[in-house]
Coordinates of C-alpha atoms in Angstrom, one line a residue:
Chain A
M25 CA -104.2 -78.8 -30.7
L26 CA -106.3 -79.7 -33.6
Y27 CA -108.1 -82.3 -31.5
L28 CA -108.7 -79.9 -28.7
R29 CA -110.2 -77.5 -31.2
A30 CA -112.4 -80.3 -32.5
A31 CA -113.5 -81.2 -29.0
A32 CA -114.4 -77.6 -28.3
A33 CA -116.3 -77.5 -31.6
A34 CA -118.2 -80.7 -30.7
I35 CA -119.3 -79.3 -27.4
A36 CA -120.3 -76.0 -28.9
A37 CA -122.2 -77.6 -31.8
A38 CA -124.0 -80.0 -29.4
C39 CA -125.2 -77.0 -27.4
L40 CA -126.2 -75.0 -30.4
L41 CA -128.1 -77.7 -32.2
S42 CA -129.7 -79.1 -29.1
G43 CA -131.3 -75.8 -28.4
C44 CA -130.1 -74.5 -25.1
A45 CA -132.6 -72.3 -23.3
G46 CA -133.5 -69.2 -25.3
Q47 CA -133.7 -65.6 -24.1
P48 CA -137.0 -64.3 -22.7
E49 CA -139.4 -64.0 -25.6
V50 CA -140.8 -60.6 -26.7
P51 CA -144.1 -60.9 -28.7
F52 CA -144.7 -58.7 -31.7
D53 CA -147.9 -56.6 -31.7
H54 CA -148.6 -56.3 -35.4
S55 CA -151.9 -54.4 -34.9
A56 CA -150.0 -51.6 -33.1
N57 CA -147.4 -51.4 -35.9
T58 CA -149.3 -51.6 -39.1
N59 CA -147.6 -48.4 -40.4
L60 CA -144.2 -50.2 -40.3
K61 CA -144.0 -51.9 -43.7
T62 CA -140.4 -52.0 -44.8
I63 CA -138.1 -54.5 -43.2
A64 CA -134.4 -54.4 -43.8
V65 CA -133.1 -57.9 -43.3
L66 CA -129.6 -57.5 -41.8
T67 CA -126.9 -59.9 -43.0
P68 CA -127.4 -62.8 -40.5
S69 CA -124.7 -64.3 -38.4
Y70 CA -124.0 -68.0 -39.3
P71 CA -121.8 -70.6 -37.7
S72 CA -118.6 -71.4 -39.5
G73 CA -120.0 -74.6 -40.9
P74 CA -122.6 -77.3 -40.4
G75 CA -122.9 -79.4 -37.3
V76 CA -123.3 -83.2 -37.4
V77 CA -123.8 -84.0 -33.8
L78 CA -124.1 -87.3 -31.9
A79 CA -125.6 -85.9 -28.7
S80 CA -124.6 -88.9 -26.6
T81 CA -121.6 -91.1 -27.3
V82 CA -119.5 -93.7 -25.5
G83 CA -116.7 -91.2 -25.6
Q84 CA -118.5 -88.9 -23.2
S85 CA -117.9 -91.4 -20.4
F86 CA -114.1 -91.2 -20.9
G87 CA -113.3 -87.6 -20.0
L88 CA -110.9 -85.6 -22.0
V89 CA -109.7 -88.5 -24.0
G90 CA -113.2 -89.4 -25.0
A91 CA -114.0 -85.8 -25.8
L92 CA -110.9 -85.6 -28.1
V93 CA -111.9 -88.8 -29.9
D94 CA -115.5 -87.6 -30.2
G95 CA -114.3 -84.2 -31.4
A96 CA -112.2 -85.7 -34.1
M97 CA -115.0 -87.9 -35.3
Q98 CA -117.4 -85.1 -35.4
S99 CA -115.0 -82.8 -37.2
N100 CA -114.6 -85.6 -39.8
R101 CA -118.4 -86.0 -40.2
E102 CA -118.9 -82.2 -40.5
S103 CA -116.2 -81.9 -43.2
K104 CA -117.9 -84.6 -45.2
F105 CA -121.3 -83.1 -44.8
S106 CA -120.0 -79.7 -45.8
E107 CA -118.7 -81.3 -49.0
L108 CA -122.1 -82.9 -49.5
L109 CA -123.7 -79.5 -49.3
S110 CA -121.2 -78.1 -51.8
A111 CA -121.8 -80.9 -54.2
Q112 CA -125.5 -80.4 -53.9
K113 CA -124.9 -76.7 -54.6
I114 CA -126.7 -75.8 -51.4
S115 CA -125.7 -72.6 -49.8
V116 CA -127.3 -72.3 -46.4
Q117 CA -126.9 -68.5 -46.5
D118 CA -128.5 -68.1 -49.9
T119 CA -131.3 -70.5 -49.1
F120 CA -132.1 -69.0 -45.8
M121 CA -132.2 -65.4 -47.2
Q122 CA -134.4 -66.5 -50.1
D123 CA -136.8 -68.3 -47.7
I124 CA -137.0 -65.3 -45.2
G125 CA -137.6 -62.9 -48.1
Q126 CA -140.5 -64.9 -49.4
V127 CA -142.0 -65.4 -45.9
L128 CA -141.8 -61.7 -45.1
Q129 CA -143.3 -60.7 -48.5
A130 CA -146.1 -63.1 -47.9
Q131 CA -146.9 -61.3 -44.6
G132 CA -147.2 -58.0 -46.6
Y133 CA -143.8 -56.5 -45.8
Q134 CA -141.5 -54.8 -48.3
V135 CA -138.1 -56.5 -47.9
V136 CA -134.7 -55.0 -48.5
L137 CA -131.3 -56.5 -47.7
Q138 CA -129.0 -54.4 -45.5
P139 CA -125.4 -55.7 -45.5
V140 CA -123.8 -55.4 -42.0
T141 CA -120.6 -56.8 -40.6
R142 CA -120.5 -58.5 -37.2
D143 CA -117.6 -59.0 -34.9
K144 CA -119.3 -61.8 -33.0
A145 CA -122.0 -64.4 -33.4
D146 CA -124.7 -62.3 -31.7
F147 CA -127.3 -59.6 -32.3
L148 CA -125.9 -56.2 -33.3
S149 CA -125.3 -53.9 -30.4
Q150 CA -126.0 -50.9 -32.6
Y151 CA -128.2 -50.6 -35.7
P152 CA -127.8 -48.4 -38.8
P153 CA -129.5 -45.0 -38.6
A154 CA -132.9 -45.2 -40.1
A155 CA -132.1 -42.3 -42.4
S156 CA -129.4 -44.3 -44.1
T157 CA -131.5 -47.4 -44.8
H158 CA -135.1 -45.9 -45.3
A159 CA -136.4 -49.0 -43.5
D160 CA -139.1 -49.0 -40.8
L161 CA -137.8 -52.2 -39.2
Y162 CA -134.6 -54.2 -38.9
L163 CA -134.7 -58.0 -38.7
D164 CA -131.6 -59.1 -36.9
M165 CA -130.9 -62.9 -37.0
V166 CA -128.3 -65.2 -35.6
V167 CA -128.3 -68.7 -37.0
T168 CA -126.9 -70.7 -34.1
G169 CA -126.6 -74.1 -35.7
Y170 CA -127.6 -76.1 -38.8
G171 CA -126.9 -79.7 -39.9
Y172 CA -127.9 -83.0 -38.5
I173 CA -128.3 -84.4 -35.0
A174 CA -128.8 -87.9 -33.5
A175 CA -129.7 -88.3 -29.9
G176 CA -127.5 -91.4 -29.6
V177 CA -125.5 -94.0 -31.4
R178 CA -128.2 -96.7 -31.9
S179 CA -130.3 -97.1 -34.9
S180 CA -133.4 -96.1 -32.8
T181 CA -131.9 -92.6 -32.5
P182 CA -131.2 -91.7 -36.2
Y183 CA -129.9 -88.6 -37.7
R184 CA -132.5 -85.9 -38.4
P185 CA -132.0 -82.4 -39.7
A186 CA -131.7 -79.5 -37.2
F187 CA -131.7 -75.8 -37.5
S188 CA -131.8 -73.0 -34.9
V189 CA -132.0 -69.3 -35.2
R190 CA -132.4 -66.3 -32.9
C191 CA -134.3 -63.4 -34.3
K192 CA -135.0 -59.9 -33.2
L193 CA -137.2 -57.2 -34.8
V194 CA -136.1 -53.7 -34.1
R195 CA -137.8 -50.4 -34.9
A196 CA -135.4 -48.5 -37.1
S197 CA -136.4 -45.0 -35.8
D198 CA -135.5 -45.6 -32.1
G199 CA -134.1 -49.1 -31.8
A200 CA -137.0 -50.4 -29.7
V201 CA -137.2 -54.2 -29.6
L202 CA -140.6 -55.1 -31.0
M203 CA -140.0 -58.9 -31.1
E204 CA -137.4 -61.4 -30.0
D205 CA -137.5 -65.1 -30.1
T206 CA -135.6 -68.3 -30.8
I207 CA -136.7 -70.9 -33.3
A208 CA -135.4 -74.5 -33.0
Y209 CA -136.1 -77.2 -35.6
N210 CA -135.6 -80.6 -34.0
P211 CA -134.1 -79.5 -30.7
L212 CA -133.2 -82.1 -28.1
G213 CA -135.5 -82.4 -25.1
Q214 CA -137.8 -79.6 -24.1
P215 CA -135.9 -76.4 -24.3
K216 CA -137.4 -73.3 -22.6
N217 CA -138.3 -69.9 -24.1
M218 CA -138.3 -70.9 -27.8
V219 CA -140.5 -72.0 -30.6
T220 CA -139.8 -75.6 -31.4
I221 CA -140.6 -77.5 -34.5
A222 CA -140.7 -81.3 -34.5
P223 CA -138.7 -82.8 -37.4
D224 CA -140.3 -84.0 -40.6
A225 CA -140.5 -87.8 -40.3
D226 CA -139.5 -88.2 -43.9
Y227 CA -135.9 -87.1 -43.4
V228 CA -134.3 -89.7 -41.3
F229 CA -131.0 -91.6 -41.6
K230 CA -130.1 -94.5 -39.3
D231 CA -126.4 -93.5 -39.3
F232 CA -124.0 -91.1 -40.9
D233 CA -123.0 -93.5 -43.8
T234 CA -126.7 -93.8 -44.7
L235 CA -127.0 -90.0 -44.7
M236 CA -123.9 -89.5 -46.9
A237 CA -125.3 -92.2 -49.3
D238 CA -128.3 -90.2 -50.2
P239 CA -127.1 -86.6 -50.7
D240 CA -130.3 -85.4 -52.4
K241 CA -132.4 -86.4 -49.4
A242 CA -129.9 -85.2 -46.9
G243 CA -129.7 -81.8 -48.6
Q244 CA -133.5 -81.6 -49.0
G245 CA -134.0 -82.4 -45.3
L246 CA -131.9 -79.4 -44.3
K247 CA -133.8 -77.2 -46.7
V248 CA -137.1 -78.3 -45.2
A249 CA -135.7 -77.5 -41.7
M250 CA -134.7 -74.0 -42.9
Q251 CA -138.0 -73.4 -44.6
K252 CA -140.1 -74.5 -41.6
S253 CA -137.9 -72.3 -39.4
T254 CA -138.4 -69.2 -41.6
D255 CA -142.2 -70.0 -41.8
S256 CA -142.2 -69.7 -38.0
I257 CA -140.5 -66.3 -38.1
G258 CA -143.2 -65.2 -40.5
L259 CA -145.9 -66.4 -38.0
L260 CA -144.2 -64.5 -35.2
L261 CA -144.4 -61.3 -37.3
R262 CA -148.2 -61.6 -38.2
Chain B
M17 CA -149.0 -121.4 6.6
K18 CA -150.3 -117.8 6.9
P19 CA -147.8 -115.0 6.6
P20 CA -147.1 -113.3 9.9
F21 CA -149.4 -110.4 10.8
A22 CA -146.5 -107.9 10.6
R23 CA -145.8 -108.9 7.0
Q24 CA -149.5 -108.7 6.1
A25 CA -149.8 -105.3 7.7
A26 CA -146.6 -104.1 5.9
T27 CA -148.0 -105.3 2.6
A28 CA -151.3 -103.5 3.2
I29 CA -149.5 -100.3 4.1
C30 CA -147.3 -100.5 1.1
A31 CA -150.3 -101.1 -1.2
A32 CA -152.2 -98.2 0.4
L33 CA -149.1 -95.9 0.0
L34 CA -148.6 -96.9 -3.6
A35 CA -152.3 -96.3 -4.4
A36 CA -152.0 -92.9 -2.8
C37 CA -148.9 -92.1 -4.8
A38 CA -150.3 -93.2 -8.1
S39 CA -150.8 -90.2 -10.4
H40 CA -154.3 -89.3 -11.2
P41 CA -155.0 -90.6 -14.7
A42 CA -155.5 -87.9 -17.3
E43 CA -159.0 -87.4 -18.7
P44 CA -159.4 -88.8 -22.2
P45 CA -159.5 -86.1 -24.9
M46 CA -163.0 -84.6 -25.1
L47 CA -163.9 -84.3 -28.7
S48 CA -167.6 -83.5 -28.6
L49 CA -169.8 -81.1 -26.6
V50 CA -173.2 -82.2 -27.9
D51 CA -174.4 -83.2 -24.5
R52 CA -173.5 -79.9 -22.9
Q53 CA -175.8 -76.9 -22.2
C54 CA -174.0 -73.9 -23.7
A55 CA -174.7 -70.2 -23.4
R56 CA -174.5 -67.8 -26.2
Q57 CA -172.1 -65.5 -24.3
P58 CA -169.3 -66.3 -21.9
D59 CA -170.1 -65.9 -18.2
L60 CA -167.8 -63.1 -16.9
S61 CA -169.1 -63.1 -13.3
A62 CA -166.4 -65.2 -11.7
P63 CA -163.1 -64.6 -13.6
K64 CA -159.8 -66.0 -12.4
V65 CA -157.8 -62.9 -11.4
L66 CA -154.4 -62.4 -12.9
T67 CA -151.8 -60.0 -11.4
L68 CA -148.5 -58.7 -12.7
E69 CA -146.7 -59.9 -9.6
G70 CA -147.1 -62.5 -6.9
D71 CA -148.7 -65.9 -7.0
A72 CA -151.5 -64.8 -9.3
S73 CA -149.1 -63.8 -12.1
S74 CA -149.1 -67.3 -13.3
V75 CA -152.3 -69.4 -13.1
R76 CA -152.5 -73.1 -14.1
Q77 CA -156.0 -74.3 -14.6
P78 CA -157.6 -77.5 -15.9
I79 CA -160.3 -77.2 -18.6
D80 CA -162.6 -80.1 -18.1
N81 CA -166.3 -81.0 -18.1
T82 CA -166.9 -78.8 -15.0
V83 CA -166.1 -75.5 -16.9
S84 CA -168.7 -73.6 -18.8
C85 CA -169.5 -73.9 -22.5
V86 CA -170.3 -71.3 -25.1
E87 CA -172.0 -71.7 -28.4
A88 CA -171.2 -69.5 -31.4
A89 CA -173.8 -68.3 -33.9
D90 CA -172.8 -71.1 -36.3
G91 CA -173.6 -73.7 -33.6
S92 CA -170.0 -74.6 -32.8
R93 CA -169.2 -75.1 -29.1
S94 CA -166.3 -74.4 -26.9
L95 CA -165.3 -74.9 -23.3
Y96 CA -163.7 -71.8 -21.8
R97 CA -162.2 -70.1 -18.8
V98 CA -162.3 -66.4 -18.1
F99 CA -159.4 -64.4 -16.7
L100 CA -159.5 -60.9 -15.3
L101 CA -156.4 -59.1 -16.8
P102 CA -154.3 -56.8 -14.6
Q103 CA -155.1 -53.1 -15.0
S104 CA -151.7 -51.5 -15.3
A105 CA -150.3 -48.4 -16.8
R106 CA -147.1 -50.3 -17.6
P107 CA -147.1 -52.2 -20.9
Y108 CA -147.3 -55.9 -20.2
M109 CA -147.8 -59.2 -21.9
V110 CA -149.8 -62.3 -21.3
A111 CA -148.6 -65.8 -22.2
I112 CA -150.9 -68.7 -22.7
A113 CA -149.6 -72.2 -22.8
S114 CA -151.7 -75.4 -23.3
E115 CA -149.8 -78.5 -22.1
P116 CA -150.6 -82.1 -22.9
S117 CA -152.8 -84.0 -20.6
G118 CA -152.3 -87.7 -21.3
H119 CA -152.7 -88.1 -25.1
G120 CA -154.9 -85.0 -25.3
L121 CA -153.9 -81.4 -25.9
F122 CA -156.3 -78.6 -25.3
S123 CA -156.7 -76.7 -28.6
P124 CA -156.9 -73.0 -27.6
R125 CA -158.1 -69.8 -29.1
L126 CA -158.5 -66.5 -27.3
I127 CA -161.1 -63.7 -27.1
L128 CA -160.3 -60.4 -25.5
L129 CA -163.1 -58.4 -24.1
D130 CA -163.5 -54.9 -22.7
A131 CA -164.9 -54.2 -19.2
S132 CA -168.5 -54.3 -20.6
G133 CA -167.9 -57.7 -22.1
A134 CA -167.7 -56.5 -25.7
K135 CA -165.3 -58.3 -27.9
V136 CA -162.1 -56.3 -28.7
R137 CA -160.1 -58.9 -30.6
E138 CA -159.6 -62.6 -31.2
V139 CA -156.5 -64.7 -31.4
S140 CA -157.0 -67.7 -33.6
R141 CA -155.7 -71.2 -33.0
D142 CA -153.1 -70.9 -35.7
M143 CA -151.3 -68.1 -33.7
F144 CA -150.3 -70.7 -31.2
L145 CA -146.9 -72.3 -31.9
F146 CA -145.3 -75.2 -30.2
H147 CA -142.9 -74.7 -27.3
G148 CA -141.9 -78.4 -26.8
A149 CA -145.1 -80.3 -26.4
S150 CA -147.1 -77.2 -25.4
L151 CA -149.0 -74.8 -27.6
Y152 CA -148.0 -71.3 -26.7
V153 CA -148.7 -67.7 -27.6
A154 CA -147.8 -64.4 -26.0
L155 CA -149.7 -61.1 -26.5
R156 CA -149.1 -57.5 -25.7
I157 CA -152.2 -56.4 -23.9
H158 CA -153.8 -53.2 -25.2
P159 CA -155.5 -50.5 -23.1
G160 CA -159.2 -51.3 -22.6
E161 CA -158.7 -55.1 -22.7
H162 CA -160.2 -56.3 -19.5
F163 CA -161.1 -60.0 -19.8
L164 CA -159.3 -62.8 -21.4
V165 CA -161.4 -65.8 -22.5
V166 CA -159.4 -69.0 -23.2
A167 CA -161.7 -71.2 -25.2
S168 CA -161.4 -74.5 -27.1
D169 CA -161.2 -74.3 -30.8
P170 CA -163.9 -76.5 -32.3
Q171 CA -162.5 -76.6 -35.8
S172 CA -159.2 -78.3 -34.8
T173 CA -160.6 -80.5 -32.1
G174 CA -160.2 -84.2 -33.1
Q175 CA -157.1 -83.6 -35.3
T176 CA -153.9 -85.2 -34.2
V177 CA -150.3 -84.0 -34.2
S178 CA -147.2 -86.2 -34.1
Q179 CA -144.0 -85.0 -32.5
I180 CA -140.7 -86.8 -32.7
V181 CA -138.5 -85.8 -29.7
G182 CA -135.0 -86.8 -29.1
S183 CA -133.4 -86.6 -25.7
T184 CA -130.3 -87.7 -23.8
Q185 CA -129.7 -88.9 -20.3
A186 CA -126.8 -89.6 -18.1
T187 CA -126.7 -92.7 -15.8
T188 CA -124.3 -93.2 -13.0
I189 CA -122.9 -96.8 -13.1
S190 CA -120.5 -98.6 -10.8
N191 CA -117.3 -99.7 -12.4
G192 CA -117.2 -102.8 -10.1
V193 CA -114.1 -101.7 -8.1
G194 CA -115.7 -99.1 -5.9
G195 CA -115.8 -96.2 -8.4
M196 CA -118.5 -94.7 -10.5
F197 CA -118.7 -93.4 -14.0
M198 CA -121.4 -91.7 -16.2
M199 CA -122.9 -93.5 -19.1
Y200 CA -124.6 -91.3 -21.7
S201 CA -127.4 -92.5 -23.9
G202 CA -130.0 -91.1 -26.2
K203 CA -133.6 -92.0 -27.0
E204 CA -136.4 -90.9 -29.3
A205 CA -140.1 -90.7 -28.7
N206 CA -142.9 -90.2 -31.1
N207 CA -145.6 -88.4 -29.2
I208 CA -149.0 -88.3 -30.7
Y209 CA -151.6 -85.9 -29.3
T210 CA -155.2 -85.3 -30.1
Y211 CA -156.5 -81.7 -30.0
A212 CA -159.3 -81.6 -27.6
H213 CA -161.8 -79.4 -25.8
N214 CA -160.2 -80.3 -22.5
G215 CA -156.7 -80.1 -21.0
I216 CA -154.6 -77.8 -18.9
V217 CA -153.7 -74.2 -19.5
T218 CA -151.3 -71.8 -17.8
V219 CA -151.9 -68.1 -18.2
S220 CA -149.1 -65.8 -17.1
A221 CA -148.9 -62.0 -17.0
K222 CA -145.6 -60.3 -17.0
V223 CA -143.9 -57.1 -17.9
I224 CA -142.4 -57.2 -21.4
P225 CA -138.7 -58.1 -21.3
G226 CA -136.6 -55.1 -21.8
E227 CA -139.4 -52.7 -20.9
E228 CA -139.3 -53.3 -17.1
G229 CA -138.6 -49.7 -16.4
T230 CA -141.2 -48.3 -18.7
K231 CA -144.0 -46.5 -17.0

């Protein structure tokens, strides 16, 4: 049962980090909304932990048995990487919120945090009444994956950081969607309907052992991925 | 001994077919327009028509040495194409994508003009973000915006960008006893593009997602 869960997690993580096609994009029109200055950043949705994904493995050629083996190995890598983040005192949630706050303030917005609870890893279906938050806009974000990804098992396809987030800007007064997009840092291939960011060439590890052997660099690589992703959200809100 | 005529003919036909099938080589990145005659204003007399529906809702056009050139007051020059925007009461958006052409990537900027040709607003090069290897921006079109000028950005032309892209592929392989299985593998490429005055752009007009019913 544990291995089945691990296999399912491996498939889900591969999809999330590899950047499956995004939803149709909605561009923001800042010039038509200059009166909307206060953004309430809603508590984002995050995956339960990091993904450390080998996007193509030998195991994939061997059906369920291969998937189980891959799943177990991936689960093991993710546990170790999660420990690395803890040891580095890196909280993805705290770092992401700090980055997004700075980016929005740099764009001239007043930023407030609006705690919300989510029952699934998706955008909210209903937003808080504007009267209760005193915000003009809600920024609703779903972090769909973070961690490291390698396209294959060989040293020519090393691990590089990856991060992906869906974001939606909603007008607080009437719930109108003013912007919607997906940002993927280091997606596999050429995914559709999303902003893509090529990975920083400095953060590369030929295999998982090399990654674990340099925790400072591994943690910093993920931080850079988050920072560049939030920078892109800022660019979408100009 | 000469090869039989049939074999010679077959060879010639194959060679002709291969030549015909060979893809047209991409133009090298155009980095200078010093030898071009450039007007001070874009020519709006023959715009490419965009519509909200039908074939003309997405128009893919090369920007090459055959298109017109415009010169700004500071002497900087750009190649450009002009599009006539749909005139619709429904809110809509226009998406502009510049895709690589060989090692070159058209470096775009936009100018929106009213019906008289007066500038309404500009969209600078840094508003374009990557969608894979393409530079992309989408805009909500405002009332009164009539023409879209897609022009090359002289400031960024000549700069290069490097993109590391990973991908996976599945290959069907025989197991030697009559069966097949899938072999999965990954690869990485480091694509380096030079921002250029020339390239290929696709301009698409569409109703804003979620506002299809809005009148």
